[in-house]
Short mmCIF file of C-alpha atoms in Angstrom, two decimals:
data_model
loop_
_atom_site.label_atom_id
_atom_site.label_comp_id
_atom_site.label_asym_id
_atom_site.label_seq_id
_atom_site.Cartn_x
_atom_site.Cartn_y
_atom_site.Cartn_z
CA MET K 1 -28.76 2.24 -24.01
CA THR K 2 -27.93 2.52 -27.63
CA ALA K 3 -26.94 -0.16 -29.96
CA GLU K 4 -23.63 1.56 -30.53
CA GLN K 5 -23.20 1.56 -26.74
CA VAL K 6 -24.05 -2.26 -26.53
CA VAL K 7 -21.53 -2.86 -29.37
CA GLU K 8 -18.93 -0.75 -27.33
CA ASP K 9 -19.29 -2.48 -23.96
CA SER K 10 -19.34 -6.20 -25.59
CA PRO K 11 -16.73 -8.49 -24.28
CA GLN K 12 -15.07 -8.33 -27.64
CA ALA K 13 -14.84 -4.53 -27.38
CA ARG K 14 -13.47 -4.99 -23.74
CA ARG K 15 -10.99 -7.33 -24.78
CA ARG K 16 -9.59 -5.00 -27.39
CA GLU K 17 -9.08 -2.25 -25.07
CA GLN K 18 -7.61 -4.54 -22.50
CA ARG K 19 -4.98 -5.50 -25.13
CA GLY K 20 -4.29 -1.90 -25.89
CA TRP K 21 -4.15 -0.96 -22.06
CA TYR K 22 -1.36 -3.75 -21.58
CA PHE K 23 0.78 -2.00 -24.22
CA TYR K 24 1.15 1.22 -21.96
CA ASP K 25 2.72 -1.18 -19.15
CA TRP K 26 4.86 -2.50 -21.95
CA ALA K 27 5.63 1.05 -23.04
CA ASN K 28 6.26 2.87 -19.88
CA SER K 29 8.33 -0.16 -18.01
CA ALA K 30 11.24 0.99 -20.31
CA PHE K 31 11.58 4.13 -17.92
CA ASN K 32 11.79 2.24 -14.82
CA SER K 33 14.06 -0.55 -16.10
CA THR K 34 16.51 1.28 -18.34
CA VAL K 35 16.55 4.67 -16.79
CA LEU K 36 15.80 4.58 -12.90
CA THR K 37 17.13 1.13 -12.23
CA VAL K 38 20.44 0.87 -14.24
CA PHE K 39 21.73 3.90 -15.98
CA LEU K 40 20.63 7.30 -15.03
CA GLY K 41 21.78 7.40 -11.24
CA PRO K 42 25.57 6.47 -12.00
CA TYR K 43 25.77 8.86 -15.09
CA LEU K 44 24.16 11.79 -13.53
CA THR K 45 26.50 11.67 -10.73
CA THR K 46 29.42 11.40 -13.00
CA ILE K 47 28.18 14.54 -14.99
CA ALA K 48 27.89 16.45 -11.47
CA GLU K 49 31.23 15.21 -10.64
CA THR K 50 32.65 16.68 -13.81
CA ALA K 51 30.85 20.01 -13.20
CA ALA K 52 32.60 20.08 -9.74
CA GLN K 53 36.07 19.93 -11.18
CA GLY K 54 37.39 18.59 -7.99
CA ARG K 55 35.37 21.18 -5.71
CA PRO K 56 33.31 19.26 -2.93
CA TYR K 57 30.14 20.94 -4.29
CA VAL K 58 28.13 21.95 -7.09
CA ASP K 59 25.59 24.82 -7.06
CA VAL K 60 21.88 23.66 -7.26
CA LEU K 61 19.53 26.77 -7.17
CA GLY K 62 21.86 28.51 -4.60
CA PHE K 63 22.30 25.38 -2.61
CA ASP K 64 25.98 23.68 -2.16
CA VAL K 65 25.30 20.01 -3.00
CA ARG K 66 27.96 17.21 -3.16
CA PRO K 67 28.08 15.72 -6.49
CA SER K 68 27.51 11.98 -4.89
CA ALA K 69 24.27 13.51 -3.15
CA TYR K 70 22.97 15.15 -6.42
CA TYR K 71 20.96 12.25 -7.84
CA SER K 72 19.34 11.56 -4.43
CA PHE K 73 18.48 15.32 -4.30
CA VAL K 74 16.96 15.11 -7.80
CA VAL K 75 14.97 11.91 -6.94
CA GLY K 76 13.63 13.40 -3.58
CA THR K 77 12.61 16.69 -5.20
CA ALA K 78 10.60 14.67 -7.86
CA ALA K 79 8.84 12.73 -5.29
CA ILE K 80 7.74 15.66 -3.52
CA LEU K 81 6.51 17.18 -6.96
CA GLN K 82 4.70 13.96 -7.67
CA ILE K 83 2.68 13.75 -4.47
CA ILE K 84 1.50 17.34 -5.30
CA LEU K 85 0.76 16.58 -9.17
CA MET K 86 -0.71 13.18 -8.97
CA PRO K 87 -3.95 14.03 -7.22
CA VAL K 88 -4.43 17.18 -9.22
CA ALA K 89 -4.01 14.88 -12.43
CA GLY K 90 -6.45 12.30 -11.19
CA ALA K 91 -9.09 14.81 -10.38
CA LEU K 92 -8.66 16.60 -13.76
CA ALA K 93 -9.13 13.45 -15.37
CA ASP K 94 -12.20 12.67 -13.59
CA HIS K 95 -13.64 16.08 -13.60
CA THR K 96 -13.20 16.63 -17.61
CA GLY K 97 -13.82 12.95 -18.68
CA ARG K 98 -10.68 13.47 -21.01
CA LYS K 99 -8.64 10.50 -19.28
CA LYS K 100 -7.28 9.27 -22.76
CA GLU K 101 -6.21 12.66 -23.66
CA LEU K 102 -4.70 13.48 -20.37
CA MET K 103 -2.88 10.02 -20.12
CA GLY K 104 -1.12 10.77 -23.56
CA LEU K 105 -0.40 14.37 -22.66
CA PHE K 106 1.52 13.28 -19.62
CA ALA K 107 3.06 10.39 -21.29
CA TYR K 108 4.46 12.30 -24.11
CA ILE K 109 5.67 15.07 -21.92
CA GLY K 110 7.61 12.27 -19.91
CA ALA K 111 8.85 10.41 -22.80
CA GLY K 112 9.94 13.74 -24.68
CA ALA K 113 12.05 14.69 -21.70
CA THR K 114 13.57 11.25 -21.55
CA ILE K 115 14.52 11.28 -25.38
CA CYS K 116 16.36 14.67 -24.52
CA PHE K 117 18.65 12.93 -22.08
CA TRP K 118 20.80 12.55 -25.45
CA PHE K 119 21.67 15.85 -24.75
CA LEU K 120 23.13 15.20 -21.27
CA SER K 121 26.59 15.46 -21.55
CA GLY K 122 29.89 17.48 -20.27
CA ASP K 123 28.90 19.36 -17.25
CA ARG K 124 25.18 19.73 -17.79
CA TYR K 125 24.13 18.34 -14.36
CA LEU K 126 21.22 20.95 -13.80
CA LEU K 127 19.72 20.16 -17.33
CA GLY K 128 19.87 16.26 -16.29
CA GLY K 129 18.01 17.05 -13.19
CA ALA K 130 15.47 19.10 -14.76
CA LEU K 131 14.68 16.55 -17.56
CA PHE K 132 14.48 13.93 -14.77
CA VAL K 133 11.93 15.81 -12.75
CA ILE K 134 9.97 16.48 -15.95
CA ALA K 135 10.09 12.82 -17.03
CA ASN K 136 9.21 11.46 -13.52
CA LEU K 137 6.18 13.94 -13.22
CA GLY K 138 4.96 12.73 -16.64
CA PHE K 139 5.39 9.04 -15.58
CA ALA K 140 3.45 9.41 -12.41
CA ALA K 141 0.53 11.57 -13.64
CA ALA K 142 0.07 9.24 -16.76
CA PHE K 143 0.42 6.20 -14.57
CA VAL K 144 -2.33 7.23 -12.25
CA ILE K 145 -4.74 7.74 -15.17
CA TYR K 146 -3.62 4.51 -16.89
CA ASN K 147 -4.42 2.65 -13.51
CA SER K 148 -7.97 4.39 -13.45
CA PHE K 149 -8.91 2.49 -16.60
CA LEU K 150 -8.88 -0.92 -15.05
CA PRO K 151 -12.13 -0.77 -13.35
CA GLU K 152 -13.60 0.46 -16.87
CA ILE K 153 -12.28 -2.02 -19.02
CA SER K 154 -12.83 -5.13 -17.12
CA THR K 155 -15.85 -6.53 -15.01
CA ALA K 156 -15.25 -7.29 -11.14
CA ASP K 157 -14.23 -10.86 -11.94
CA GLU K 158 -11.79 -10.01 -14.74
CA ARG K 159 -9.67 -7.44 -12.89
CA ASP K 160 -7.21 -9.90 -11.14
CA LYS K 161 -6.34 -11.50 -14.53
CA VAL K 162 -6.38 -8.11 -16.45
CA SER K 163 -4.12 -6.37 -13.88
CA ALA K 164 -1.48 -9.49 -13.71
CA ARG K 165 -1.41 -9.55 -17.43
CA GLY K 166 -0.80 -5.73 -17.78
CA TRP K 167 2.11 -5.90 -14.97
CA GLY K 168 3.60 -8.98 -16.75
CA PHE K 169 3.78 -7.68 -19.87
CA GLY K 170 5.48 -4.47 -18.46
CA TYR K 171 8.13 -6.61 -17.07
CA LEU K 172 8.74 -8.42 -20.19
CA GLY K 173 8.67 -5.04 -22.16
CA GLY K 174 11.21 -3.38 -19.82
CA GLY K 175 13.29 -6.35 -19.74
CA ILE K 176 13.56 -6.66 -23.46
CA LEU K 177 14.81 -2.97 -23.91
CA LEU K 178 17.20 -3.47 -20.85
CA ALA K 179 18.65 -6.56 -22.61
CA ILE K 180 19.36 -4.49 -25.85
CA ASN K 181 20.81 -1.62 -23.98
CA LEU K 182 22.98 -3.84 -21.72
CA ALA K 183 24.24 -5.58 -24.97
CA LEU K 184 25.01 -1.89 -26.42
CA PHE K 185 26.85 -0.79 -23.23
CA LEU K 186 28.77 -3.68 -22.35
CA GLY K 187 29.98 -4.11 -26.16
CA HIS K 188 30.35 -0.23 -26.88
CA ASP K 189 33.99 -0.65 -27.73
CA ALA K 190 33.59 -3.15 -30.44
CA LEU K 191 30.78 -1.02 -31.89
CA GLY K 192 32.86 1.92 -31.95
CA VAL K 193 30.95 4.06 -29.52
CA SER K 194 32.10 5.76 -26.56
CA LYS K 195 30.84 4.87 -22.92
CA GLY K 196 29.22 8.01 -22.52
CA ASP K 197 27.44 7.89 -26.04
CA ALA K 198 26.41 4.45 -25.18
CA VAL K 199 24.77 5.46 -21.92
CA ARG K 200 22.92 8.53 -23.60
CA ILE K 201 21.61 6.33 -26.51
CA CYS K 202 20.39 3.76 -23.74
CA LEU K 203 18.72 6.55 -21.82
CA SER K 204 17.07 8.20 -25.15
CA SER K 205 16.00 4.86 -26.40
CA ALA K 206 13.64 4.55 -23.33
CA GLY K 207 11.86 7.61 -24.33
CA VAL K 208 11.63 6.51 -28.01
CA TRP K 209 10.26 3.12 -26.77
CA TRP K 210 7.89 4.72 -24.45
CA ALA K 211 6.49 7.08 -27.13
CA GLY K 212 6.18 4.73 -29.76
CA PHE K 213 4.23 1.87 -28.14
CA THR K 214 1.99 4.57 -26.20
CA VAL K 215 0.28 5.02 -29.82
CA ILE K 216 -1.25 1.42 -29.28
CA PRO K 217 -3.28 2.31 -26.04
CA MET K 218 -4.19 5.81 -27.55
CA LEU K 219 -5.86 4.13 -30.38
CA ARG K 220 -7.54 1.49 -28.32
CA LEU K 221 -8.72 3.19 -25.15
CA ARG K 222 -11.99 5.11 -24.91
CA ASN K 223 -13.28 7.80 -22.74
CA ARG K 224 -16.48 6.98 -20.88
CA ARG K 225 -17.83 10.35 -19.21
CA ALA K 226 -16.42 13.13 -21.47
CA LEU K 227 -18.27 16.47 -21.22
CA ALA K 228 -19.80 18.14 -24.09
CA ALA K 229 -17.59 20.17 -26.28
CA GLY K 230 -17.16 23.55 -24.94
CA ALA K 231 -19.11 22.79 -21.65
CA GLU K 232 -16.33 24.60 -19.62
CA SER K 233 -13.50 27.00 -20.17
CA ALA K 234 -9.98 26.04 -19.16
CA GLY K 235 -10.20 28.28 -16.09
CA GLN K 236 -13.53 26.74 -15.08
CA ALA K 237 -12.15 23.19 -15.61
CA VAL K 238 -9.11 23.91 -13.35
CA ALA K 239 -11.22 25.56 -10.67
CA GLY K 240 -13.63 22.35 -10.55
CA THR K 241 -10.76 20.29 -10.59
CA PHE K 242 -9.67 21.54 -7.06
CA ARG K 243 -13.13 21.80 -6.00
CA GLN K 244 -13.55 17.91 -6.88
CA LEU K 245 -10.22 17.14 -5.23
CA GLY K 246 -11.11 18.77 -1.98
CA ARG K 247 -14.46 16.95 -1.76
CA THR K 248 -12.81 13.57 -2.30
CA ILE K 249 -10.05 13.99 0.20
CA VAL K 250 -13.09 14.77 2.80
CA GLU K 251 -15.31 11.81 1.11
CA LEU K 252 -12.58 9.47 2.03
CA ARG K 253 -13.53 9.48 5.73
CA ARG K 254 -16.86 7.78 4.37
CA TYR K 255 -14.99 4.78 3.25
CA PRO K 256 -12.79 3.64 6.43
CA LEU K 257 -12.16 0.22 4.96
CA THR K 258 -10.75 1.74 1.65
CA LEU K 259 -8.61 3.83 3.85
CA GLY K 260 -7.56 0.91 5.83
CA PHE K 261 -6.60 -0.95 2.67
CA LEU K 262 -4.38 2.03 1.55
CA VAL K 263 -2.58 2.03 4.84
CA ALA K 264 -1.91 -1.85 4.68
CA TYR K 265 -0.62 -1.22 1.01
CA LEU K 266 1.49 1.49 2.05
CA ILE K 267 3.19 -0.51 4.81
CA TYR K 268 3.65 -3.75 2.82
CA ASN K 269 4.63 -1.81 -0.32
CA ASP K 270 7.12 -0.16 1.73
CA GLY K 271 8.93 -3.30 2.40
CA VAL K 272 8.78 -4.32 -1.20
CA GLN K 273 10.17 -0.90 -2.60
CA THR K 274 12.91 -0.95 -0.10
CA VAL K 275 14.10 -4.45 -0.67
CA ILE K 276 14.08 -3.93 -4.54
CA SER K 277 16.15 -0.63 -4.06
CA PHE K 278 18.50 -2.01 -1.49
CA SER K 279 19.20 -5.34 -3.16
CA ALA K 280 22.10 -4.05 -5.34
CA THR K 281 23.81 -2.17 -2.40
CA TYR K 282 23.56 -5.51 -0.22
CA ALA K 283 24.95 -7.73 -3.17
CA ASP K 284 27.80 -4.98 -3.56
CA LYS K 285 28.67 -4.17 0.04
CA GLU K 286 27.72 -7.15 2.04
CA LEU K 287 27.95 -10.15 -0.27
CA GLY K 288 30.75 -8.80 -2.24
CA LEU K 289 29.33 -9.75 -5.76
CA SER K 290 30.53 -7.98 -9.23
CA GLN K 291 28.67 -5.75 -11.08
CA THR K 292 28.32 -8.28 -13.78
CA VAL K 293 26.42 -10.54 -11.45
CA GLN K 294 24.14 -7.68 -10.44
CA ILE K 295 23.19 -6.63 -13.97
CA ALA K 296 22.48 -10.55 -14.71
CA ALA K 297 20.34 -10.77 -11.60
CA ILE K 298 18.65 -7.58 -12.66
CA LEU K 299 17.72 -9.09 -16.32
CA MET K 300 16.67 -12.41 -14.72
CA VAL K 301 14.36 -10.77 -12.33
CA GLN K 302 12.75 -8.75 -15.14
CA PHE K 303 11.80 -11.98 -17.17
CA VAL K 304 10.80 -14.11 -14.10
CA ALA K 305 8.62 -11.49 -12.80
CA PHE K 306 6.59 -11.67 -16.22
CA GLY K 307 5.77 -15.26 -15.24
CA GLY K 308 5.34 -14.45 -11.63
CA ALA K 309 2.63 -11.96 -12.17
CA LEU K 310 0.70 -14.19 -14.59
CA LEU K 311 1.22 -17.16 -12.12
CA LEU K 312 -0.25 -15.25 -9.26
CA GLY K 313 -3.14 -13.87 -11.25
CA ARG K 314 -3.94 -17.27 -12.23
CA LEU K 315 -3.91 -18.42 -8.58
CA ALA K 316 -6.02 -15.43 -7.54
CA ALA K 317 -8.89 -16.72 -9.94
CA SER K 318 -8.79 -20.07 -8.04
CA TYR K 319 -8.22 -18.85 -4.29
CA GLY K 320 -8.92 -15.06 -4.23
CA ALA K 321 -6.68 -11.92 -4.78
CA LYS K 322 -6.45 -11.22 -1.29
CA ARG K 323 -5.36 -14.91 0.04
CA VAL K 324 -2.77 -14.74 -2.73
CA VAL K 325 -1.36 -11.26 -1.79
CA LEU K 326 -1.32 -12.55 1.91
CA GLY K 327 0.44 -15.61 0.83
CA ALA K 328 2.99 -13.51 -1.21
CA LEU K 329 3.74 -11.37 2.01
CA VAL K 330 4.56 -14.53 3.65
CA GLY K 331 6.77 -15.13 0.82
CA TRP K 332 8.31 -11.72 1.20
CA THR K 333 8.94 -12.35 5.10
CA ALA K 334 10.75 -15.54 3.97
CA VAL K 335 12.87 -13.83 1.45
CA VAL K 336 14.15 -11.02 3.81
CA ALA K 337 14.71 -14.05 6.41
CA VAL K 338 16.86 -16.04 4.09
CA ALA K 339 18.79 -12.87 2.77
CA TYR K 340 20.13 -12.50 6.21
CA PHE K 341 21.99 -15.90 5.90
CA LEU K 342 23.30 -15.54 2.34
CA PRO K 343 27.02 -16.58 2.09
CA ARG K 344 29.38 -13.65 0.94
CA GLY K 345 30.94 -14.10 -2.33
CA SER K 346 28.60 -16.57 -3.90
CA ALA K 347 26.47 -15.79 -6.64
CA LEU K 348 24.09 -18.69 -6.96
CA PRO K 349 22.29 -18.29 -3.73
CA PHE K 350 21.66 -14.54 -4.57
CA PHE K 351 20.21 -15.87 -7.92
CA ALA K 352 18.02 -18.29 -6.24
CA LEU K 353 16.99 -15.37 -3.79
CA GLY K 354 16.29 -12.91 -6.85
CA PHE K 355 14.11 -15.79 -8.61
CA ALA K 356 12.11 -16.04 -5.40
CA ILE K 357 11.68 -12.20 -5.13
CA ALA K 358 10.59 -12.04 -8.88
CA ILE K 359 7.99 -14.85 -8.51
CA VAL K 360 6.10 -12.80 -5.64
CA MET K 361 7.07 -9.15 -6.84
CA GLY K 362 4.99 -8.98 -9.82
CA GLY K 363 1.94 -10.69 -8.39
CA THR K 364 2.01 -8.45 -5.31
CA GLN K 365 1.93 -5.08 -7.29
CA ALA K 366 -0.60 -6.34 -9.72
CA LEU K 367 -3.02 -7.98 -7.35
CA SER K 368 -2.88 -4.93 -5.05
CA ARG K 369 -3.84 -2.78 -8.04
CA SER K 370 -6.66 -4.74 -8.90
CA LEU K 371 -7.98 -5.48 -5.27
CA PHE K 372 -8.03 -1.56 -4.83
CA SER K 373 -10.05 -1.41 -7.98
CA HIS K 374 -13.07 -2.69 -6.25
CA VAL K 375 -13.16 -0.38 -3.23
CA ILE K 376 -13.40 2.77 -5.01
CA PRO K 377 -16.54 4.65 -5.90
CA ALA K 378 -17.47 4.82 -9.74
CA GLY K 379 -16.60 7.93 -11.27
CA LYS K 380 -13.83 8.64 -9.09
CA GLU K 381 -11.17 6.25 -10.21
CA ALA K 382 -8.20 8.39 -11.36
CA GLU K 383 -8.52 10.47 -8.07
CA TYR K 384 -8.45 7.51 -5.80
CA TYR K 385 -5.65 5.86 -7.76
CA SER K 386 -3.80 8.98 -7.46
CA LEU K 387 -3.90 8.47 -3.44
CA TYR K 388 -3.05 4.83 -4.14
CA GLU K 389 0.14 6.16 -5.95
CA ILE K 390 0.98 8.58 -3.17
CA SER K 391 0.93 5.60 -0.81
CA ASP K 392 3.44 4.13 -3.27
CA LYS K 393 5.73 7.18 -3.30
CA GLY K 394 5.21 8.10 0.10
CA SER K 395 6.29 4.59 1.25
CA THR K 396 9.76 4.87 0.06
CA PHE K 397 10.32 7.32 2.85
CA LEU K 398 9.43 5.15 5.71
CA GLY K 399 11.52 2.07 4.34
CA SER K 400 14.65 4.28 3.41
CA PHE K 401 14.34 5.69 7.22
CA THR K 402 13.99 2.48 8.70
CA LEU K 403 16.73 0.82 7.06
CA ALA K 404 18.93 4.06 7.40
CA LEU K 405 18.18 3.77 11.35
CA ALA K 406 19.19 0.11 11.56
CA LEU K 407 22.38 0.60 9.52
CA GLN K 408 23.16 3.87 11.81
CA LEU K 409 22.60 1.84 14.96
CA THR K 410 24.33 -1.42 14.15
CA ASP K 411 26.68 -0.85 11.06
CA SER K 412 25.45 -4.25 9.67
CA TYR K 413 23.82 -4.73 6.48
CA ARG K 414 22.41 -8.06 7.46
CA LEU K 415 20.61 -6.49 10.30
CA GLY K 416 19.48 -3.56 8.11
CA ILE K 417 17.85 -6.26 5.51
CA ILE K 418 16.18 -8.36 8.52
CA SER K 419 14.76 -5.25 9.87
CA LEU K 420 12.27 -4.87 7.01
CA VAL K 421 10.49 -8.04 7.99
CA ILE K 422 8.38 -5.77 10.27
CA PHE K 423 6.56 -4.25 7.13
CA PHE K 424 5.57 -7.47 5.85
CA VAL K 425 4.29 -8.69 9.19
CA LEU K 426 2.24 -5.46 9.95
CA GLY K 427 1.29 -5.35 6.38
CA PHE K 428 0.08 -8.99 6.53
CA VAL K 429 -1.88 -8.23 9.76
CA LEU K 430 -3.52 -4.94 8.48
CA LEU K 431 -4.54 -6.56 5.17
CA ALA K 432 -6.01 -9.47 6.84
CA ALA K 433 -8.09 -7.21 9.00
CA VAL K 434 -9.73 -5.50 6.22
CA ASN K 435 -13.08 -6.80 5.45
CA LEU K 436 -12.92 -6.53 1.78
CA PRO K 437 -16.39 -7.56 0.76
CA ARG K 438 -18.13 -4.98 3.06
CA ALA K 439 -15.38 -2.43 1.63
CA ILE K 440 -16.59 -3.02 -1.91
CA ARG K 441 -20.11 -2.83 -0.88
CA GLU K 442 -19.61 0.46 0.97
CA ALA K 443 -18.00 1.81 -2.28
CA GLY K 444 -21.26 0.80 -4.03
CA ASN K 445 -19.56 -1.93 -6.06
CA THR K 446 -20.39 -5.69 -6.85
CA VAL K 447 -18.50 -8.16 -4.80
CA PRO K 448 -16.97 -10.54 -7.42
CA GLU K 449 -17.12 -14.26 -6.79
CA ARG K 450 -13.65 -14.50 -5.51
CA ILE K 451 -11.81 -11.82 -3.75
#
């Protein structure tokens, strides 16, 4: 090892990279909070309704699609394409060693498409759908590679803290921009801005925020296994990427405990994502709460989740990440059970439940990410994190189906929400059954002092 390498891998150099890494969570969370959570769905639906001009359908690549279903159609299409792209992006990053460059490429493709939401007006529903798919694909591919830096920029004993800080930093950044955008949207008349222009400014601002703050991780992060310049042609790199991806999928059978962790994560994260996505509908349809209350709750959750991620990260340092995640799953079970009994028309209990969700939400996601980093073989980080993210995306199908089935059979939102308990109970059992120290050793990694 050269003196230069010693300096690069020193604790000071790691901390510098870690601080840069946090800023990508800060950057891309604007897309989650402003675009996905609040503004795009209702606005794109309105654009499709305008294009329909009173007709029951709009044309989407030769298919008749109801305007009310158009956004869901686009989200589903993007999810399928993400599942195809993410493992390819991960394999390409690991095969070429150009992780930083590829992360930047995908991030700026996604941010550029998000900035172009400014042009989404009138009846341009197809433009909106195309921009969303491009932005979502860029977001997913860049996030896979971003996650894969975690085991490279932190030691085994640092990862829970680093992952929790990154996740918390993301909630804080996304929350700050969302607060600014909601102030613009709610006060657009006083500012002399039309409602449509206010929404387009908010959507585009997420792309500007994402692109601007991505500069920081691009300056701080380093490649570790870059190939020599000119070692491969583009065609050879692509062919090698697909060969490596095939080997990784076959190789996963050698790591049954890693696969077991992925299955457990798929199950309990399914519950997490479904509760998050269903909470606004539950507040509206079952609890009868106003949009103002819902917006205030969204903002509160963003900022409280920042503290929740840091809190659970600290608890993991004392009790081990697995124990803390298991405890959080007990908390999720309690949250869903209490949600069943919330009184209609009362905002305070809903805020209290939102506060509890925020505490366990960030920590569950952050510590799951750091736990997974221990059970993947070195040199395959991006590929394995692509499988991890596929578990994340794929889980939304299971949760949505379970919820839809419960509503179909009972026509009760309260029974629908309580049906999600099964995901947290089953996820708890499956995660508890995974022998993490053995999984870490089988992956060729060092078992941290607390796991």
